Each structure stands twice: as structure tokens, then as C-alpha cells.
mmCIF file of C-alpha atoms and ligand atoms in Angstrom:
data_model
loop_
_atom_site.group_PDB
_atom_site.id
_atom_site.type_symbol
_atom_site.label_atom_id
_atom_site.label_comp_id
_atom_site.label_asym_id
_atom_site.label_seq_id
_atom_site.Cartn_x
_atom_site.Cartn_y
_atom_site.Cartn_z
ATOM 1 C CA UNK A 157 -105.971 194.572 21.135
ATOM 2 C CA UNK A 158 -103.588 192.272 19.303
ATOM 3 C CA UNK A 159 -99.847 192.967 19.294
ATOM 4 C CA UNK A 160 -97.807 193.933 16.256
ATOM 5 C CA UNK A 161 -94.381 195.270 17.086
ATOM 6 C CA UNK A 162 -92.735 194.877 13.664
ATOM 7 C CA UNK A 163 -94.547 198.016 12.498
ATOM 8 C CA UNK A 164 -96.004 201.160 14.026
ATOM 9 C CA UNK A 165 -99.496 201.135 12.530
ATOM 10 C CA UNK A 166 -101.277 202.331 15.689
ATOM 11 C CA UNK A 167 -100.342 202.462 19.376
ATOM 12 C CA UNK A 168 -102.908 199.808 20.227
ATOM 13 C CA UNK A 169 -100.587 197.294 18.541
ATOM 14 C CA UNK A 170 -97.745 198.065 20.937
ATOM 15 C CA UNK A 171 -97.547 196.722 24.488
ATOM 16 C CA UNK A 172 -96.738 199.314 27.163
ATOM 17 C CA UNK A 173 -93.170 197.993 27.521
ATOM 18 C CA UNK A 174 -92.452 198.690 23.831
ATOM 19 C CA UNK A 175 -93.736 202.262 24.208
ATOM 20 C CA UNK A 176 -91.565 202.730 27.295
ATOM 21 C CA UNK A 177 -88.518 201.296 25.507
ATOM 22 C CA UNK A 178 -88.952 203.757 22.641
ATOM 23 C CA UNK A 179 -89.403 206.675 25.053
ATOM 24 C CA UNK A 180 -86.240 205.670 26.912
ATOM 25 C CA UNK A 181 -84.280 205.422 23.666
ATOM 26 C CA UNK A 182 -85.681 208.779 22.529
ATOM 27 C CA UNK A 183 -84.457 210.391 25.772
ATOM 28 C CA UNK A 184 -81.026 208.831 25.250
ATOM 29 C CA UNK A 185 -80.804 209.956 21.609
ATOM 30 C CA UNK A 186 -81.858 213.480 22.601
ATOM 31 C CA UNK A 187 -79.210 213.635 25.324
ATOM 32 C CA UNK A 188 -76.518 212.295 23.007
ATOM 33 C CA UNK A 189 -77.420 214.675 20.182
ATOM 34 C CA UNK A 190 -77.187 217.628 22.594
ATOM 35 C CA UNK A 191 -73.706 216.393 23.571
ATOM 36 C CA UNK A 192 -72.507 215.975 19.986
ATOM 37 C CA UNK A 193 -72.706 212.187 19.957
ATOM 38 C CA UNK A 194 -74.268 210.580 16.880
ATOM 39 C CA UNK A 195 -74.543 206.872 16.159
ATOM 40 C CA UNK A 196 -74.863 205.803 12.516
ATOM 41 C CA UNK A 197 -77.241 203.025 13.580
ATOM 42 C CA UNK A 198 -79.042 202.959 10.220
ATOM 43 C CA UNK A 199 -76.064 203.323 7.905
ATOM 44 C CA UNK A 200 -76.919 202.128 4.395
ATOM 45 C CA UNK A 201 -80.662 201.978 5.130
ATOM 46 C CA UNK A 202 -83.313 203.892 3.203
ATOM 47 C CA UNK A 203 -86.713 205.024 4.452
ATOM 48 C CA UNK A 204 -89.430 205.801 1.886
ATOM 49 C CA UNK A 205 -91.828 208.532 3.017
ATOM 50 C CA UNK A 206 -95.191 208.511 1.216
ATOM 51 C CA UNK A 207 -97.274 211.644 1.698
ATOM 52 C CA UNK A 208 -100.886 211.955 0.587
ATOM 53 C CA UNK A 209 -101.362 214.990 2.871
ATOM 54 C CA UNK A 210 -99.256 218.040 3.778
ATOM 55 C CA UNK A 211 -96.654 217.935 6.554
ATOM 56 C CA UNK A 212 -93.976 220.076 8.166
ATOM 57 C CA UNK A 213 -92.964 218.275 11.373
ATOM 58 C CA UNK A 214 -93.445 214.683 10.289
ATOM 59 C CA UNK A 215 -91.604 215.064 7.018
ATOM 60 C CA UNK A 216 -88.704 217.064 8.397
ATOM 61 C CA UNK A 217 -88.257 215.034 11.593
ATOM 62 C CA UNK A 218 -88.165 211.724 9.735
ATOM 63 C CA UNK A 219 -85.870 213.029 7.007
ATOM 64 C CA UNK A 220 -83.448 214.698 9.417
ATOM 65 C CA UNK A 221 -83.708 211.712 11.748
ATOM 66 C CA UNK A 222 -82.645 209.283 9.028
ATOM 67 C CA UNK A 223 -79.777 211.598 8.095
ATOM 68 C CA UNK A 224 -78.567 211.807 11.723
ATOM 69 C CA UNK A 225 -78.714 208.005 11.958
ATOM 70 C CA UNK A 226 -76.491 207.645 8.888
ATOM 71 C CA UNK A 227 -79.250 206.535 6.508
ATOM 72 C CA UNK A 228 -81.271 208.089 3.704
ATOM 73 C CA UNK A 229 -84.870 209.203 3.340
ATOM 74 C CA UNK A 230 -86.832 209.473 0.101
ATOM 75 C CA UNK A 231 -89.762 211.888 -0.065
ATOM 76 C CA UNK A 232 -92.443 210.211 -2.184
ATOM 77 C CA UNK A 233 -95.402 212.439 -2.944
ATOM 78 C CA UNK A 234 -98.487 210.472 -3.934
ATOM 79 C CA UNK A 235 -98.898 213.020 -6.741
ATOM 80 C CA UNK A 236 -95.789 211.573 -8.373
ATOM 81 C CA UNK A 237 -96.129 207.909 -7.412
ATOM 82 C CA UNK A 238 -98.234 205.500 -9.470
ATOM 83 C CA UNK A 239 -100.424 205.101 -6.341
ATOM 84 C CA UNK A 240 -101.877 208.473 -7.328
ATOM 85 C CA UNK A 241 -102.899 206.944 -10.694
ATOM 86 C CA UNK A 242 -104.505 203.888 -9.130
ATOM 87 C CA UNK A 243 -101.688 201.330 -8.738
ATOM 88 C CA UNK A 244 -102.945 199.032 -5.950
ATOM 89 C CA UNK A 245 -101.404 199.336 -2.499
ATOM 90 C CA UNK A 246 -100.605 195.599 -2.479
ATOM 91 C CA UNK A 247 -98.420 195.963 -5.605
ATOM 92 C CA UNK A 248 -96.803 199.154 -4.326
ATOM 93 C CA UNK A 249 -96.025 197.388 -1.035
ATOM 94 C CA UNK A 250 -94.368 194.430 -2.752
ATOM 95 C CA UNK A 251 -92.319 196.604 -5.102
ATOM 96 C CA UNK A 252 -91.148 199.138 -2.515
ATOM 97 C CA UNK A 253 -90.214 196.318 -0.107
ATOM 98 C CA UNK A 254 -87.536 195.295 -2.614
ATOM 99 C CA UNK A 255 -85.865 198.722 -2.627
ATOM 100 C CA UNK A 256 -86.426 200.175 0.807
ATOM 101 C CA UNK A 257 -85.755 199.192 4.435
ATOM 102 C CA UNK A 258 -88.872 200.885 5.824
ATOM 103 C CA UNK A 259 -91.830 203.032 4.807
ATOM 104 C CA UNK A 260 -93.423 205.928 6.631
ATOM 105 C CA UNK A 261 -96.831 206.803 5.186
ATOM 106 C CA UNK A 262 -99.253 209.696 5.790
ATOM 107 C CA UNK A 263 -102.616 209.081 4.228
ATOM 108 C CA UNK A 264 -106.383 209.126 4.762
ATOM 109 C CA UNK A 265 -107.617 205.568 5.412
ATOM 110 C CA UNK A 266 -106.020 203.495 8.185
ATOM 111 C CA UNK A 267 -106.703 200.449 6.025
ATOM 112 C CA UNK A 268 -104.080 201.613 3.502
ATOM 113 C CA UNK A 269 -101.415 201.578 6.188
ATOM 114 C CA UNK A 270 -102.539 198.174 7.412
ATOM 115 C CA UNK A 271 -102.484 196.876 3.815
ATOM 116 C CA UNK A 272 -98.960 198.155 3.205
ATOM 117 C CA UNK A 273 -97.849 196.136 6.232
ATOM 118 C CA UNK A 274 -99.839 193.095 5.154
ATOM 119 C CA UNK A 275 -98.480 192.920 1.607
ATOM 120 C CA UNK A 276 -95.006 194.353 2.128
ATOM 121 C CA UNK A 277 -92.080 192.758 3.942
ATOM 122 C CA UNK A 278 -90.490 195.804 5.605
ATOM 123 C CA UNK A 279 -91.468 197.881 8.676
ATOM 124 C CA UNK A 280 -94.343 200.316 8.065
ATOM 125 C CA UNK A 281 -94.771 203.478 10.152
ATOM 126 C CA UNK A 282 -98.035 205.395 10.322
ATOM 127 C CA UNK A 283 -97.204 209.084 9.870
ATOM 128 C CA UNK A 284 -100.895 210.037 10.377
ATOM 129 C CA UNK A 285 -104.178 208.694 9.096
ATOM 130 C CA UNK A 286 -107.738 209.881 9.700
ATOM 131 C CA UNK A 287 -107.788 207.328 12.543
ATOM 132 C CA UNK A 288 -104.447 207.654 14.305
ATOM 133 C CA UNK A 289 -101.228 209.644 14.776
ATOM 134 C CA UNK A 290 -99.028 207.323 16.849
ATOM 135 C CA UNK A 291 -95.703 209.059 16.080
ATOM 136 C CA UNK A 292 -97.039 212.335 17.449
ATOM 137 C CA UNK A 293 -98.217 210.672 20.644
ATOM 138 C CA UNK A 294 -94.801 209.102 21.286
ATOM 139 C CA UNK A 295 -93.328 212.632 21.161
ATOM 140 C CA UNK A 296 -96.177 213.856 23.386
ATOM 141 C CA UNK A 297 -95.534 211.167 25.996
ATOM 142 C CA UNK A 298 -91.817 211.938 25.873
ATOM 143 C CA UNK A 299 -92.587 215.619 26.527
ATOM 144 C CA UNK A 300 -95.006 214.871 29.373
ATOM 145 C CA UNK A 301 -92.426 212.669 31.089
ATOM 146 C CA UNK A 302 -89.714 215.280 30.520
ATOM 147 C CA UNK A 303 -91.789 217.984 32.254
ATOM 148 C CA UNK A 304 -93.585 215.922 34.889
ATOM 149 C CA UNK A 305 -90.969 213.263 35.702
ATOM 150 C CA UNK A 306 -93.341 210.304 35.337
ATOM 151 C CA UNK A 307 -96.861 209.441 34.212
ATOM 152 C CA UNK A 308 -98.041 208.272 37.567
ATOM 153 C CA UNK A 309 -101.170 210.033 38.877
ATOM 154 C CA UNK A 310 -101.417 212.424 35.914
ATOM 155 C CA UNK A 311 -104.657 213.463 34.256
ATOM 156 C CA UNK A 312 -104.687 214.504 30.584
ATOM 157 C CA UNK A 313 -107.644 216.444 29.270
ATOM 158 C CA UNK A 314 -108.126 216.583 25.495
ATOM 159 C CA UNK A 315 -110.342 219.462 24.396
ATOM 160 C CA UNK A 316 -111.772 219.516 20.868
ATOM 161 C CA UNK A 317 -112.275 217.141 17.979
ATOM 162 C CA UNK A 318 -112.380 213.418 18.813
ATOM 163 C CA UNK A 319 -110.277 212.668 15.783
ATOM 164 C CA UNK A 320 -106.929 211.004 15.026
ATOM 165 C CA UNK A 321 -105.053 212.870 17.777
ATOM 166 C CA UNK A 322 -107.654 212.114 20.422
ATOM 167 C CA UNK A 323 -107.788 208.445 19.387
ATOM 168 C CA UNK A 324 -104.036 207.970 19.692
ATOM 169 C CA UNK A 325 -103.722 210.014 22.885
ATOM 170 C CA UNK A 326 -106.389 207.907 24.559
ATOM 171 C CA UNK A 327 -104.478 204.714 23.793
ATOM 172 C CA UNK A 328 -100.996 206.045 24.584
ATOM 173 C CA UNK A 329 -101.945 207.776 27.826
ATOM 174 C CA UNK A 330 -104.093 204.917 29.154
ATOM 175 C CA UNK A 331 -101.289 202.442 28.367
ATOM 176 C CA UNK A 332 -98.899 204.651 30.358
ATOM 177 C CA UNK A 333 -101.313 204.670 33.320
ATOM 178 C CA UNK A 334 -102.639 208.223 32.987
ATOM 179 C CA UNK A 335 -106.244 209.293 33.464
ATOM 180 C CA UNK A 336 -107.814 210.670 30.265
ATOM 181 C CA UNK A 337 -110.818 212.987 29.909
ATOM 182 C CA UNK A 338 -112.021 214.022 26.448
ATOM 183 C CA UNK A 339 -114.230 217.104 26.097
ATOM 184 C CA UNK A 340 -115.911 217.269 22.700
ATOM 185 C CA UNK A 341 -119.269 217.882 21.020
ATOM 186 C CA UNK A 342 -121.458 214.760 21.128
ATOM 187 C CA UNK A 343 -121.228 214.330 17.320
ATOM 188 C CA UNK A 344 -117.426 214.494 17.301
ATOM 189 C CA UNK A 345 -116.509 211.823 19.825
ATOM 190 C CA UNK A 346 -113.412 209.616 19.465
ATOM 191 C CA UNK A 347 -113.626 206.095 18.046
ATOM 192 C CA UNK A 348 -116.260 204.121 19.993
ATOM 193 C CA UNK A 349 -114.239 200.899 20.229
ATOM 194 C CA UNK A 350 -111.205 202.808 21.563
ATOM 195 C CA UNK A 351 -113.323 204.547 24.181
ATOM 196 C CA UNK A 352 -114.764 201.201 25.317
ATOM 197 C CA UNK A 353 -111.241 199.775 25.545
ATOM 198 C CA UNK A 354 -110.063 202.822 27.528
ATOM 199 C CA UNK A 355 -112.944 202.577 30.002
ATOM 200 C CA UNK A 356 -112.102 198.915 30.607
ATOM 201 C CA UNK A 357 -108.369 199.437 30.928
ATOM 202 C CA UNK A 358 -108.045 202.697 32.809
ATOM 203 C CA UNK A 359 -109.717 205.845 34.045
ATOM 204 C CA UNK A 360 -111.479 207.412 31.068
ATOM 205 C CA UNK A 361 -114.335 209.850 30.496
ATOM 206 C CA UNK A 362 -115.746 211.603 27.460
ATOM 207 C CA UNK A 363 -118.336 214.341 27.721
ATOM 208 C CA UNK A 364 -119.491 217.723 26.426
ATOM 209 C CA UNK A 365 -118.887 219.199 29.867
ATOM 210 C CA UNK A 366 -115.544 220.816 29.156
ATOM 211 C CA UNK A 367 -115.304 222.388 32.624
ATOM 212 C CA UNK A 368 -115.728 219.035 34.370
ATOM 213 C CA UNK A 369 -113.227 217.386 32.013
ATOM 214 C CA UNK A 370 -110.482 219.963 32.487
ATOM 215 C CA UNK A 371 -110.864 220.142 36.282
ATOM 216 C CA UNK A 372 -107.516 219.426 37.953
ATOM 217 C CA UNK A 373 -105.907 218.332 34.682
ATOM 218 C CA UNK A 374 -102.098 218.110 34.659
ATOM 219 C CA UNK A 375 -101.899 218.177 30.861
ATOM 220 C CA UNK A 376 -104.297 220.006 28.544
ATOM 221 C CA UNK A 377 -104.141 219.007 24.879
ATOM 222 C CA UNK A 378 -105.895 220.365 21.836
ATOM 223 C CA UNK A 379 -105.845 219.996 18.061
ATOM 224 C CA UNK A 380 -107.384 221.813 15.113
ATOM 225 C CA UNK A 381 -111.170 221.815 14.708
ATOM 226 C CA UNK A 382 -110.950 220.931 11.008
ATOM 227 C CA UNK A 383 -108.327 218.326 10.148
ATOM 228 C CA UNK A 384 -106.687 217.738 6.800
ATOM 229 C CA UNK A 385 -109.391 216.554 4.422
ATOM 230 C CA UNK A 386 -112.149 218.390 6.357
ATOM 231 C CA UNK A 387 -111.451 221.859 4.974
ATOM 232 C CA UNK A 388 -114.963 222.181 3.526
ATOM 233 C CA UNK A 389 -116.480 221.676 6.988
ATOM 234 C CA UNK A 390 -114.336 224.404 8.560
ATOM 235 C CA UNK A 391 -117.088 227.041 8.849
ATOM 236 C CA UNK A 392 -119.610 224.599 10.342
ATOM 237 C CA UNK A 393 -117.002 223.242 12.721
ATOM 238 C CA UNK A 394 -116.156 226.751 13.956
ATOM 239 C CA UNK A 395 -119.754 226.898 15.222
ATOM 240 C CA UNK A 396 -119.870 223.348 16.597
ATOM 241 C CA UNK A 397 -116.604 223.680 18.530
ATOM 242 C CA UNK A 398 -117.032 227.253 19.835
ATOM 243 C CA UNK A 399 -117.349 226.090 23.439
ATOM 244 C CA UNK A 400 -114.235 223.880 23.136
ATOM 245 C CA UNK A 401 -111.524 226.520 22.987
ATOM 246 C CA UNK A 402 -108.505 226.303 25.282
ATOM 247 C CA UNK A 403 -108.397 229.823 26.707
ATOM 248 C CA UNK A 404 -107.279 231.482 29.948
ATOM 249 C CA UNK A 405 -110.692 231.136 31.574
ATOM 250 C CA UNK A 406 -110.773 227.388 30.924
ATOM 251 C CA UNK A 407 -107.128 226.940 31.966
ATOM 252 C CA UNK A 408 -108.001 228.405 35.379
ATOM 253 C CA UNK A 409 -109.823 225.142 36.129
ATOM 254 C CA UNK A 410 -106.811 222.933 35.392
ATOM 255 C CA UNK A 411 -104.047 222.450 37.960
ATOM 256 C CA UNK A 412 -101.977 225.649 38.395
ATOM 257 C CA UNK A 413 -98.889 223.875 37.021
ATOM 258 C CA UNK A 414 -100.766 222.292 34.119
ATOM 259 C CA UNK A 415 -98.904 222.062 30.847
ATOM 260 C CA UNK A 416 -100.524 222.694 27.477
ATOM 261 C CA UNK A 417 -99.654 220.616 24.447
ATOM 262 C CA UNK A 418 -100.654 221.011 20.809
ATOM 263 C CA UNK A 419 -99.524 218.757 17.978
ATOM 264 C CA UNK A 420 -99.408 221.806 15.639
ATOM 265 C CA UNK A 421 -100.191 223.399 13.275
ATOM 266 C CA UNK A 422 -102.326 225.613 15.543
ATOM 267 C CA UNK A 423 -105.190 227.872 14.556
ATOM 268 C CA UNK A 424 -104.957 230.721 17.047
ATOM 269 C CA UNK A 425 -108.351 232.093 17.963
ATOM 270 C CA UNK A 426 -110.023 228.754 17.222
ATOM 271 C CA UNK A 427 -109.003 225.716 19.313
ATOM 272 C CA UNK A 428 -106.477 227.750 21.337
ATOM 273 C CA UNK A 429 -106.007 231.431 22.066
ATOM 274 C CA UNK A 430 -102.821 233.277 21.212
ATOM 275 C CA UNK A 431 -102.416 234.031 24.932
ATOM 276 C CA UNK A 432 -102.502 230.392 26.049
ATOM 277 C CA UNK A 433 -100.311 229.211 23.187
ATOM 278 C CA UNK A 434 -97.633 231.806 23.911
ATOM 279 C CA UNK A 435 -97.808 231.216 27.680
ATOM 280 C CA UNK A 436 -97.048 227.551 26.998
ATOM 281 C CA UNK A 437 -94.753 227.988 24.000
ATOM 282 C CA UNK A 438 -91.830 226.331 25.807
ATOM 283 C CA UNK A 439 -93.553 222.998 26.212
ATOM 284 C CA UNK A 440 -95.348 223.170 22.842
ATOM 285 C CA UNK A 441 -92.122 223.743 20.904
ATOM 286 C CA UNK A 442 -90.215 221.207 23.017
ATOM 287 C CA UNK A 443 -93.006 218.830 22.022
ATOM 288 C CA UNK A 444 -92.400 219.690 18.350
ATOM 289 C CA UNK A 445 -88.657 219.159 18.798
ATOM 290 C CA UNK A 446 -89.309 215.816 20.437
ATOM 291 C CA UNK A 447 -90.845 214.566 17.203
ATOM 292 C CA UNK A 448 -87.265 214.292 15.938
ATOM 293 C CA UNK A 449 -85.945 212.318 18.912
ATOM 294 C CA UNK A 450 -89.016 210.093 19.160
ATOM 295 C CA UNK A 451 -89.007 209.387 15.427
ATOM 296 C CA UNK A 452 -85.341 208.419 15.555
ATOM 297 C CA UNK A 453 -86.106 205.990 18.379
ATOM 298 C CA UNK A 454 -88.944 204.429 16.338
ATOM 299 C CA UNK A 455 -86.692 204.120 13.294
ATOM 300 C CA UNK A 456 -83.940 202.428 15.300
ATOM 301 C CA UNK A 457 -86.345 200.032 17.041
ATOM 302 C CA UNK A 458 -88.025 198.994 13.799
ATOM 303 C CA UNK A 459 -85.253 199.204 11.197
ATOM 304 C CA UNK A 460 -81.986 198.322 12.945
ATOM 305 C CA UNK A 461 -81.130 194.736 12.048
HETATM 306 N N1 CP B 171 -97.992 217.446 14.156
HETATM 307 C C1 CP B 171 -97.749 217.066 12.894
HETATM 308 O O1 CP B 171 -97.868 215.896 12.516
HETATM 309 O O2 CP B 171 -97.303 218.066 12.094
HETATM 310 P P1 CP B 171 -97.173 218.008 10.521
HETATM 311 O O3 CP B 171 -98.558 217.900 9.949
HETATM 312 O O4 CP B 171 -96.506 219.298 10.159
HETATM 313 O O5 CP B 171 -96.339 216.809 10.130
HETATM 314 N N1 NVA B 172 -105.940 216.310 13.373
HETATM 315 C C1 NVA B 172 -104.936 216.957 12.559
HETATM 316 C C2 NVA B 172 -103.570 216.635 13.066
HETATM 317 C C3 NVA B 172 -102.451 217.308 12.339
HETATM 318 C C4 NVA B 172 -101.108 216.917 12.848
HETATM 319 C C5 NVA B 172 -105.106 216.533 11.113
HETATM 320 O O1 NVA B 172 -105.345 215.349 10.864
HETATM 321 O O2 NVA B 172 -105.013 217.388 10.233
#
């Protein structure tokens, strides 16, 4: 994996020490916010936020984060931008680089995010692609460390679709020294190259045997069965993923003090039961809150001169 720390395109680009530095800053910013201390570290700076998919947490945490840091955020729906009418990403990147100090983009193809970084001259942040969701995983790691004290000796079990969340969790957790087990149907496995990297660089397994995967897990993580853009496959996926639901019976196999995380939005009765979600609501909504603190730390690291 080659390093690229000017942007946050995917966690594989960041060395472990950069991830740790952002988590430490996120903890500090959270503490300070709770004690009424705000630093206008990005005064006069503007973040453009391009959305080609829906969002609650990502949009609001970045927009509020920029505001709390003394800067501005512009919500740029692809429906309104010329991108939506076919203006090439390389032109958009060069134009927006002359107005903005950073861009956060949520889109489909990872290549679009990589191209924005290649042709633009300002920091680019991946706010979710079909391949990765690095911002979410920084908040997830922050939450795990908050609850468990450190990453050392922890096992995370991801149950469900080997999609963007699973891909980024594998990288983030392995880089932080955690063991990762992914339980998914054989036709919905995470990215093959990422799994090979994980097996070489840490303790990693991926199988259909959900009971073996979740055994003694410290952290159980799940995500929707049909991601944004896969709505038409929802009915088929409900069949394919039936055995991959995080429910009370499955949770009995994890460690008694296991935490449950979900990036949200959640589909109760599909990937997680109402009972498990509500039993773990504290950590799941702390995780959602931590998007704000983690995003602010990313913004400061990438955009502060
Ligand atoms: N978890 C997450 O990224 O949420 P949104 O889709 O609401 O931004
Ligand atoms: N896998 C989900 C994550 C949402 C935050 C999706 O891409 O829709």
C-alpha cells in the first residue's frame, strides 16, 4: 500500500501513526467541545461537500464541524453541479481547487475520488464510495478505544455484506493491531486484494461460518444488506443474508462485554434486531456522535496550513 497523507481517499493510504494522530486529536477536540472550548483552527477556510448519494451523518457532521472550527461548508448536490450534466471530474477538480480549501465527496466509483485528488490541488476527503468509508471507520476506531481503552488484543467481527464498510474496517482495524473476522455469504466477500493484504499484515479470517467468526469477539459490527445504489437487489439480498443477522442468539457467542457498532442507518429486523440495537444504543449513538469529532480532526489535519 502506498502512502498518501495529503488526502483521505482510503485508509490504506494512511500509515498507522497518522490514524493514531487523528484519533488523538479527535479525543482532544471532543473533550474541549464538552468543556466549552472551541478553536477557530480553520477560520476563513471553505470545504466543498459534493454528494451523489443521500447522507445524514456525513453531511451534518462535516458541516457542523467546519462551523465549529470557524470555517464554512458548501453543500454541493451533484443534481445541481455541472458534474451531473457530464462536466469531467478533471475540470471540476481544477476549477473547485481555485475556490475551495478542501473537498469532501460522496459518490459511487472510488476512481472519481482518486481523480479529484489527481487533478485538483486541495485536500480531498472520501465521504463514502462503493469501495470505502474511511471517515466512518475513524469514528468507529475512536469509539472502540473510548469503550475498550486500547486496541490491543481485541477481535472485531463484521457480520453481513463485504462492502465499503467491511473493506475500510478491515484496513483500519488491522492497522491498529486488532484481529478481524468477516462473516458473509461467499458471493458478497470484501475486496480480494484487501483481504490478501490483511492476511499478510495481521490476524484475518473471512468465512460463511458466522458462529465461528463471532466467537469471543470484543466488537460486533454490521451494516445494511443493501447499500445505496443496490436498492433493486434488496429483496434478493434479504434471502442471501438471512443467516447473517446480528441477534441475541448470535451475540451470546461473542464475549459477554462485547460492544455492537453500526454505521447507521440501520434496518431493524434485517441486519440487526431491534432488541440488539436498543441494548447497544449507547455505543451506537456515541459512535454516530464521534463522526463529528473524528471529522473535525481530519479537517484540521488536512486543511490547517
Ligand atoms: N454512516 C453514515 O455515513 O451515515 P450517512 O449516510 O447518514 O452519512
Ligand atoms: N454500506 C452502506 C453504508 C452507509 C453509511 C452504503 O453504502 O449505503
